[in-house]
């Protein structure tokens, strides 16, 4: 079970944002797409991740003036990413260890996908349920 398998099922579309956009624009994108984070992209590379947490931390520090700042000023960096060949378990362990919920998927330096902890957990549950069903079918045949 690899990250590539997750992307094959979910799709490779990446909703990203440029670092020069305002936090207000980023918040609008998060709300419109009903997502918790977006990679900050420059020249096809993930240079940061902008998340709900970044907004909350900035608002706590600066109040509503933080919304006028650029995404690049508020994003989380350096980027923690995974290769598509990484196992789902390995990616989950990385997310747990680093206390993050979203991972850019990078291959040969290029952003090729974006996965959330929800994507990984859903995939694991689906696989476990499929294996359990196969086992039940096998037992009933015996």
CSV table of N, CA, C and O in Angstrom, one decimal, residues 3 7 22 44 54 62 85 87:
chain,number,residue,atom,x,y,z
A,3,UNK,N,1.5,5.5,-1.3
A,3,UNK,CA,0.9,6.8,-1.6
A,3,UNK,C,0.4,6.9,-3.0
A,3,UNK,O,-0.7,7.5,-3.3
A,7,UNK,N,-3.3,8.1,-4.5
A,7,UNK,CA,-3.5,9.1,-5.6
A,7,UNK,C,-4.2,8.5,-6.8
A,7,UNK,O,-5.0,9.2,-7.4
A,22,UNK,N,-3.1,36.8,-0.7
A,22,UNK,CA,-3.4,37.2,0.7
A,22,UNK,C,-4.0,36.0,1.5
A,22,UNK,O,-4.5,35.1,0.9
A,44,UNK,N,6.0,24.9,-9.9
A,44,UNK,CA,5.7,23.4,-9.8
A,44,UNK,C,6.2,22.7,-8.6
A,44,UNK,O,6.1,21.5,-8.5
A,54,UNK,N,-2.5,27.7,10.4
A,54,UNK,CA,-1.7,28.9,10.1
A,54,UNK,C,-2.6,30.1,10.3
A,54,UNK,O,-2.1,31.1,10.9
A,62,UNK,N,-1.9,38.4,15.7
A,62,UNK,CA,-2.0,39.7,15.0
A,62,UNK,C,-3.4,40.3,14.9
A,62,UNK,O,-3.6,41.4,14.4
A,85,UNK,N,6.2,6.5,-3.8
A,85,UNK,CA,6.5,5.1,-3.4
A,85,UNK,C,6.4,4.9,-1.9
A,85,UNK,O,6.5,3.7,-1.5
A,87,UNK,N,5.1,4.0,1.7
A,87,UNK,CA,4.0,3.2,2.2
A,87,UNK,C,3.0,4.1,2.9
A,87,UNK,O,3.4,5.2,3.5
